CSV table of C-alpha atoms in Angstrom, one decimal:
chain,number,residue,atom,x,y,z
U,150,MET,CA,47.0,-3.4,16.9
U,151,LEU,CA,48.0,-5.7,14.1
U,152,LYS,CA,50.3,-7.7,16.5
U,153,ARG,CA,47.6,-8.5,19.0
U,154,TRP,CA,45.9,-12.0,18.6
U,155,GLN,CA,42.7,-10.5,19.6
U,156,PHE,CA,42.8,-8.5,16.4
U,157,TRP,CA,43.1,-11.9,14.2
U,158,VAL,CA,40.6,-13.9,16.1
U,159,GLY,CA,38.1,-11.0,15.3
U,160,ILE,CA,39.0,-11.1,11.7
U,161,ALA,CA,38.8,-14.6,11.3
U,162,VAL,CA,35.3,-14.7,13.1
U,163,SER,CA,34.1,-12.0,10.8
U,164,ALA,CA,35.3,-13.9,7.8
U,165,LEU,CA,33.3,-16.8,8.8
U,166,PHE,CA,30.3,-14.8,9.4
U,167,LEU,CA,30.7,-13.1,6.1
U,168,TYR,CA,31.0,-16.5,4.3
U,169,LEU,CA,27.6,-17.4,5.9
U,170,ALA,CA,26.0,-14.0,5.0
U,171,LEU,CA,27.1,-14.3,1.3
U,172,ARG,CA,26.6,-18.0,0.8
U,173,GLY,CA,24.0,-18.8,-1.8
U,174,LEU,CA,23.5,-15.0,-2.6
U,175,HIS,CA,23.3,-13.5,-6.3
U,176,LEU,CA,25.2,-10.3,-5.9
U,177,GLY,CA,23.1,-8.9,-9.2
U,178,GLU,CA,19.9,-9.2,-7.4
U,179,VAL,CA,21.5,-7.7,-4.3
U,180,TRP,CA,22.2,-4.8,-6.6
U,181,ASN,CA,18.9,-4.4,-8.1
U,182,SER,CA,17.3,-4.5,-4.7
U,183,LEU,CA,19.7,-1.6,-3.9
U,184,GLN,CA,18.8,0.3,-6.9
U,185,THR,CA,14.9,0.3,-6.4
U,186,ALA,CA,15.4,0.9,-2.4
U,187,GLN,CA,14.0,4.4,-1.5
U,188,PHE,CA,16.7,5.7,0.9
U,189,TRP,CA,14.8,8.9,2.1
U,190,TRP,CA,13.6,6.4,4.8
U,191,LEU,CA,17.3,6.6,6.1
U,192,LEU,CA,16.4,10.1,7.5
U,193,PRO,CA,13.7,9.5,9.9
U,194,GLY,CA,15.5,6.3,10.8
U,195,VAL,CA,18.8,8.2,11.5
U,196,ALA,CA,17.0,10.8,13.6
U,197,VAL,CA,15.0,8.2,15.7
U,198,TYR,CA,18.5,6.6,16.3
U,199,PHE,CA,20.1,9.8,17.2
U,200,ILE,CA,17.4,10.2,20.1
U,201,GLY,CA,18.2,6.7,21.4
U,202,VAL,CA,21.9,8.1,21.5
U,203,TRP,CA,20.9,11.0,23.6
U,204,ALA,CA,19.1,8.5,25.7
U,205,ARG,CA,22.3,6.6,26.0
U,206,ALA,CA,24.1,10.0,27.2
U,207,TRP,CA,21.5,10.6,29.6
U,208,ARG,CA,21.5,6.9,31.1
U,209,TRP,CA,25.4,7.5,31.5
U,210,HIS,CA,25.3,10.7,33.1
U,211,TYR,CA,22.4,9.2,35.5
U,212,LEU,CA,24.8,6.1,36.4
U,213,LEU,CA,27.7,8.6,37.1
U,214,ARG,CA,25.7,10.9,39.5
U,215,PRO,CA,27.1,9.1,42.6
U,216,LEU,CA,30.3,10.2,41.4
U,217,LYS,CA,29.9,13.4,40.0
U,218,LYS,CA,26.9,15.3,38.2
U,219,ILE,CA,27.8,16.1,34.6
U,220,PRO,CA,25.0,17.3,32.4
U,221,THR,CA,23.8,15.1,29.5
U,222,ARG,CA,24.8,17.6,26.8
U,223,THR,CA,28.3,17.3,28.2
U,224,MET,CA,28.0,13.5,27.8
U,225,PHE,CA,26.8,13.5,24.5
U,226,PRO,CA,29.9,14.1,22.4
U,227,ILE,CA,31.8,11.7,24.8
U,228,VAL,CA,29.3,8.9,24.1
U,229,THR,CA,29.4,9.4,20.3
U,230,ILE,CA,33.4,9.5,20.4
U,231,GLY,CA,32.9,6.1,22.3
U,232,TYR,CA,30.6,4.5,19.9
U,233,MET,CA,32.9,5.7,16.8
U,234,GLY,CA,36.0,4.1,18.6
U,235,ASN,CA,34.0,1.0,19.2
U,236,ASN,CA,33.3,1.0,15.3
U,237,ILE,CA,37.0,1.7,14.0
U,238,TYR,CA,39.0,-0.2,16.8
U,239,PRO,CA,38.8,-3.8,17.8
U,240,ALA,CA,37.5,-5.2,21.3
U,241,ARG,CA,35.2,-2.4,21.8
U,242,ALA,CA,38.3,0.0,22.6
U,243,GLY,CA,35.9,2.8,22.4
U,244,GLU,CA,34.6,2.4,26.1
U,245,VAL,CA,38.2,2.7,27.2
U,246,LEU,CA,38.3,5.9,25.0
U,247,ARG,CA,35.4,7.5,26.3
U,248,ALA,CA,36.3,6.7,29.9
U,249,ALA,CA,39.8,8.4,29.3
U,250,ILE,CA,38.2,11.5,27.9
U,251,LEU,CA,35.7,11.7,30.6
U,252,LYS,CA,38.9,11.6,33.0
U,253,ASP,CA,40.5,14.2,31.3
U,254,ARG,CA,37.6,16.6,31.0
U,255,GLU,CA,35.8,15.7,34.4
U,256,GLY,CA,38.4,13.9,36.6
U,257,VAL,CA,36.3,11.1,36.9
U,258,ALA,CA,38.5,7.9,37.6
U,259,ILE,CA,38.6,5.6,34.6
U,260,SER,CA,38.1,2.5,36.5
U,261,ALA,CA,35.3,4.0,38.0
U,262,SER,CA,33.6,5.2,35.0
U,263,LEU,CA,34.5,1.8,33.3
U,264,ALA,CA,32.4,0.2,35.9
U,265,THR,CA,29.5,2.3,34.9
U,266,VAL,CA,30.1,1.2,31.0
U,267,VAL,CA,30.1,-2.4,32.3
U,268,VAL,CA,26.7,-1.9,34.0
U,269,GLU,CA,25.4,-0.4,30.9
U,270,ARG,CA,26.7,-3.3,28.9
U,271,ILE,CA,25.0,-5.9,31.4
U,272,PHE,CA,21.6,-3.8,31.1
U,273,ASP,CA,22.0,-3.8,27.3
U,274,ALA,CA,22.4,-7.5,27.0
U,275,VAL,CA,19.5,-8.2,29.4
U,276,VAL,CA,17.1,-6.1,27.3
U,277,MET,CA,18.3,-7.7,24.3
U,278,LEU,CA,17.8,-11.1,25.7
U,279,GLY,CA,14.3,-10.1,26.6
U,280,PHE,CA,13.6,-9.0,23.1
U,281,VAL,CA,14.3,-12.6,22.1
U,282,PHE,CA,12.5,-14.2,25.0
U,283,PHE,CA,9.6,-11.9,24.1
U,284,ASN,CA,9.5,-13.3,20.8
U,285,LEU,CA,10.5,-17.1,21.6
U,286,GLY,CA,7.1,-18.3,20.4
U,287,GLU,CA,7.7,-16.5,17.0
U,288,LEU,CA,11.3,-17.8,17.1
U,289,SER,CA,10.3,-21.6,17.4
U,290,ARG,CA,8.4,-21.3,14.0
U,291,LEU,CA,11.5,-20.3,12.3
U,292,THR,CA,13.9,-23.1,13.4
U,293,HIS,CA,13.0,-25.5,10.7
U,294,ASP,CA,14.7,-23.6,8.1
U,295,SER,CA,16.7,-20.8,9.4
U,296,GLY,CA,20.3,-21.9,9.5
U,297,PHE,CA,22.1,-21.3,12.8
U,298,VAL,CA,19.3,-18.7,13.8
U,299,GLY,CA,17.5,-22.0,14.9
U,300,ASN,CA,20.3,-22.5,17.6
U,301,ILE,CA,19.6,-19.0,19.0
U,302,GLN,CA,17.1,-20.5,21.7
U,303,GLN,CA,19.6,-22.6,23.7
U,304,LEU,CA,22.3,-19.9,23.2
U,305,SER,CA,19.6,-17.1,24.7
U,306,VAL,CA,19.2,-19.5,27.8
U,307,TRP,CA,22.7,-19.8,28.4
U,308,SER,CA,23.4,-16.1,27.8
U,309,ALA,CA,20.5,-15.3,30.0
U,310,LEU,CA,21.8,-17.2,33.0
U,311,ILE,CA,25.2,-15.3,32.5
U,312,PHE,CA,24.2,-11.8,32.2
U,313,ILE,CA,21.1,-12.0,34.6
U,314,GLY,CA,23.8,-13.5,37.2
U,315,ALA,CA,26.2,-10.8,36.3
U,316,LEU,CA,23.5,-8.1,36.9
U,317,ILE,CA,22.5,-9.8,40.3
U,318,LEU,CA,26.2,-9.9,41.3
U,319,PHE,CA,26.6,-6.4,40.5
U,320,LEU,CA,23.4,-5.4,42.5
U,321,LEU,CA,24.5,-7.2,45.6
U,322,ALA,CA,27.8,-5.6,45.2
U,323,ALA,CA,26.1,-2.0,45.2
U,324,MET,CA,23.8,-2.9,47.9
U,325,PHE,CA,26.5,-4.1,50.3
U,326,PRO,CA,29.3,-2.0,49.7
U,327,ARG,CA,31.2,-2.9,52.9
U,328,VAL,CA,30.8,-6.7,52.7
U,329,THR,CA,31.8,-6.6,48.9
U,330,GLU,CA,35.1,-4.3,49.9
U,331,ARG,CA,36.0,-6.7,52.4
U,332,LEU,CA,35.5,-9.8,50.2
U,333,THR,CA,37.4,-7.9,47.4
U,334,MET,CA,40.3,-7.2,49.6
U,335,SER,CA,40.3,-10.8,50.9
U,336,ILE,CA,40.5,-12.3,47.3
U,337,LEU,CA,43.3,-9.9,46.4
U,338,GLU,CA,45.3,-10.7,49.2
U,339,LYS,CA,45.2,-14.4,48.1
U,340,VAL,CA,45.8,-14.2,44.6
U,341,VAL,CA,47.7,-11.0,43.9
U,342,PRO,CA,51.5,-10.6,44.8
U,343,ALA,CA,52.1,-8.0,47.6
U,344,ARG,CA,54.1,-5.6,45.2
U,345,PHE,CA,51.2,-5.3,42.9
U,346,ARG,CA,48.6,-5.4,45.5
U,347,PRO,CA,48.4,-1.5,46.5
U,348,ARG,CA,47.7,-0.6,42.7
U,349,VAL,CA,45.2,-3.5,42.0
U,350,SER,CA,43.4,-2.8,45.2
U,351,GLY,CA,43.1,1.0,44.1
U,352,VAL,CA,41.8,0.0,40.7
U,353,ALA,CA,39.2,-2.4,42.3
U,354,LEU,CA,37.9,0.1,45.0
U,355,ARG,CA,37.5,2.6,42.2
U,356,PHE,CA,35.5,0.0,40.3
U,357,LEU,CA,33.2,-0.7,43.1
U,358,THR,CA,32.5,3.3,43.5
U,359,GLY,CA,31.2,3.0,39.8
U,360,LEU,CA,28.4,0.9,41.0
U,361,GLU,CA,26.9,3.3,43.6
U,362,SER,CA,24.2,4.1,41.1
U,363,LEU,CA,22.6,0.5,41.4
U,364,ARG,CA,22.6,1.0,45.3
U,365,SER,CA,18.8,1.9,45.2
U,366,PRO,CA,16.4,-0.5,43.5
U,367,ARG,CA,14.4,2.6,42.2
U,368,GLU,CA,17.2,3.8,40.3
U,369,ALA,CA,18.2,0.4,38.9
U,370,LEU,CA,14.6,0.0,37.7
U,371,MET,CA,15.2,3.3,36.0
U,372,VAL,CA,18.3,2.4,34.2
U,373,PHE,CA,16.4,-0.7,33.1
U,374,PHE,CA,13.4,1.5,31.8
U,375,THR,CA,15.8,3.7,29.9
U,376,THR,CA,17.6,0.8,28.5
U,377,VAL,CA,14.4,-0.7,27.0
U,378,ILE,CA,13.7,2.9,25.6
U,379,ILE,CA,17.0,3.0,23.9
U,380,TRP,CA,16.7,-0.1,22.2
U,381,LEU,CA,12.9,0.2,21.1
U,382,LEU,CA,14.1,3.4,19.4
U,383,GLU,CA,16.9,1.5,17.6
U,384,THR,CA,14.4,-1.0,16.6
U,385,GLY,CA,12.4,1.9,15.3
U,386,LYS,CA,15.3,2.6,13.0
U,387,TYR,CA,15.0,-0.9,11.5
U,388,TRP,CA,11.2,-0.1,11.0
U,389,PHE,CA,11.7,2.9,9.3
U,390,ILE,CA,14.4,1.6,6.7
U,391,MET,CA,12.5,-1.5,6.1
U,392,HIS,CA,10.0,0.7,4.4
U,393,GLY,CA,12.5,1.9,1.7
U,394,PHE,CA,12.9,-2.0,0.5
U,395,GLY,CA,9.4,-3.0,-0.4
U,396,PHE,CA,9.1,-5.6,2.1
U,397,GLU,CA,7.1,-5.8,5.5
U,398,VAL,CA,7.4,-7.7,8.8
U,399,SER,CA,6.0,-6.8,12.1
U,400,PHE,CA,7.9,-4.7,14.7
U,401,PHE,CA,8.2,-7.6,16.8
U,402,ALA,CA,10.0,-9.3,14.2
U,403,LEU,CA,12.3,-6.6,14.0
U,404,MET,CA,12.8,-6.7,18.1
U,405,LEU,CA,13.7,-10.2,17.6
U,406,MET,CA,16.3,-9.5,14.8
U,407,ASN,CA,17.6,-6.5,16.9
U,408,GLY,CA,18.1,-8.9,19.7
U,409,ILE,CA,19.8,-11.6,17.9
U,410,VAL,CA,22.2,-9.6,15.8
U,411,ASN,CA,23.3,-7.6,18.9
U,412,ILE,CA,23.8,-10.9,20.8
U,413,ALA,CA,26.1,-11.9,17.8
U,414,THR,CA,27.9,-8.7,18.1
U,415,THR,CA,29.2,-9.8,21.5
U,416,LEU,CA,31.5,-12.0,19.6
U,417,PRO,CA,35.0,-10.9,18.5
U,418,SER,CA,35.1,-9.6,15.3
U,419,ALA,CA,36.6,-7.0,13.0
U,420,PRO,CA,36.1,-3.6,13.9
U,421,GLY,CA,32.5,-2.3,13.0
U,422,TYR,CA,31.2,-5.8,13.6
U,423,VAL,CA,31.5,-6.9,10.2
U,424,GLY,CA,29.8,-10.0,9.4
U,425,THR,CA,28.6,-10.6,13.1
U,426,PHE,CA,25.8,-8.0,12.4
U,427,ASP,CA,25.2,-9.0,8.8
U,428,ALA,CA,24.8,-12.9,8.6
U,429,PRO,CA,22.4,-13.4,11.6
U,430,GLY,CA,20.1,-10.4,10.3
U,431,ILE,CA,20.1,-11.9,6.8
U,432,ALA,CA,19.2,-15.3,8.3
U,433,VAL,CA,16.4,-13.8,10.5
U,434,LEU,CA,14.7,-12.2,7.6
U,435,VAL,CA,14.8,-15.0,5.3
U,436,ALA,CA,13.2,-17.3,8.0
U,437,TYR,CA,10.4,-14.7,7.8
U,438,GLY,CA,10.0,-15.3,4.2
U,439,VAL,CA,11.9,-12.2,2.9
U,440,PRO,CA,13.7,-12.9,-0.4
U,441,GLN,CA,17.4,-13.3,0.3
U,442,ALA,CA,18.7,-10.7,-1.9
U,443,THR,CA,16.3,-7.9,-0.4
U,444,ALA,CA,17.2,-9.3,3.0
U,445,ALA,CA,21.0,-8.9,2.2
U,446,ALA,CA,20.3,-5.3,0.7
U,447,TYR,CA,18.2,-4.2,3.5
U,448,THR,CA,20.8,-5.6,6.2
U,449,LEU,CA,23.9,-4.0,4.6
U,450,VAL,CA,22.1,-0.5,4.3
U,451,LEU,CA,21.0,-0.9,7.8
U,452,HIS,CA,24.5,-1.9,9.0
U,453,ALA,CA,25.9,1.2,7.2
U,454,ALA,CA,23.2,3.6,8.5
U,455,LEU,CA,24.0,2.2,12.1
U,456,TRP,CA,27.8,2.8,11.4
U,457,LEU,CA,28.2,5.8,9.4
U,458,PRO,CA,26.4,8.5,11.2
U,459,ILE,CA,27.6,7.9,14.8
U,460,THR,CA,31.1,7.3,13.6
U,461,ALA,CA,31.2,10.6,11.4
U,462,LEU,CA,29.6,12.5,14.5
U,463,GLY,CA,32.1,10.7,16.9
U,464,ALA,CA,35.1,11.9,14.8
U,465,TYR,CA,33.8,15.3,14.6
U,466,TYR,CA,33.7,15.8,18.5
U,467,TYR,CA,37.2,13.6,18.7
U,468,PHE,CA,39.2,16.0,16.5
U,469,LYS,CA,37.6,18.9,18.4
U,470,GLN,CA,39.2,17.7,21.8
U,471,PRO,CA,42.9,17.6,22.7
U,472,LEU,CA,43.2,13.7,23.7
U,473,ARG,CA,44.3,11.3,21.2
U,474,TRP,CA,44.5,7.5,21.1
U,475,GLY,CA,48.0,6.3,21.8
U,476,LYS,CA,50.3,8.2,23.7
U,477,ASP,CA,47.8,10.2,25.4
U,478,LEU,CA,45.6,7.7,26.7
U,479,GLN,CA,48.4,5.6,28.0
U,480,GLN,CA,49.8,8.6,29.7
U,481,ILE,CA,46.4,9.2,31.4
U,482,ARG,CA,46.1,5.5,32.5
U,483,GLN,CA,49.6,5.5,33.8
U,484,THR,CA,48.9,8.7,35.8
U,485,GLU,CA,45.9,7.1,37.5
U,486,SER,CA,47.7,3.9,37.9
U,487,ALA,CA,50.5,5.8,39.8
U,488,ALA,CA,48.1,7.5,42.0
U,489,THR,CA,47.6,4.2,43.7
U,490,ASP,CA,51.0,3.5,44.3
């Protein structure tokens, strides 16, 4: 991990965002805000968040139904392991980890389940951008003194074009599988050397099978609706924890904060989204008139509350199952690749 350039790029990005988050802060005032906080508000916040995690497990089971019907209660531990992996490994490696565990337990091809994970992420991004666009009128009032948050409008437009374009592409690929398969094979014949073509073709075809859940517009709308519920529940966690810090902004303001921080966490960063979550979160609250020290204390506690419970539960489930990051994961991926040769 330490030898990979992606790790060091993430560290550099996190360092920059931490500098932006801590710039101008008086740490004594932050400590005072932490001392006076009512931490029991974490309890309903964490409870609401885990309802959202269960909804994520249901969404994944729903996306996987064309491949294999797996109960949500089976998916829930795997989802928590995946989020634990995202929190402690760089480059969202937890997604590969949960796909490998699903392969080990249920025999679902890694490339196919990763396709459903990509679909999840696209829907997540579209909903997060929806949260931002829904509050653009509010955001326009914050641009005069909100640091880099003021640039989020232009970023949101470009991000929306990218993610909505990707979603449309995936929907078309799902609705016209034969055309997509022929087009994919034609492209691979032109760009992939002959000796690698059978393996790459096998992976590509299994990936396309993971898009089958989007074949029906009704099912795609169901995934979208579930995604909205998931992120509203997570915003509910923001709302509960806010009450422990003696300030109040609207639920819509917290939706905007949720959208902005999650757009920022798509950037490369250190494991756990250090800095990329905190700096924009503090900036949004300061733009709403929350004192900087209070905004910092709240955002840091919120970040910890989002990181620690799911990481602890994911670690518990991870150590209860046999597969381990490293040789076991590599062996599963090599076995799947060999099956296409």
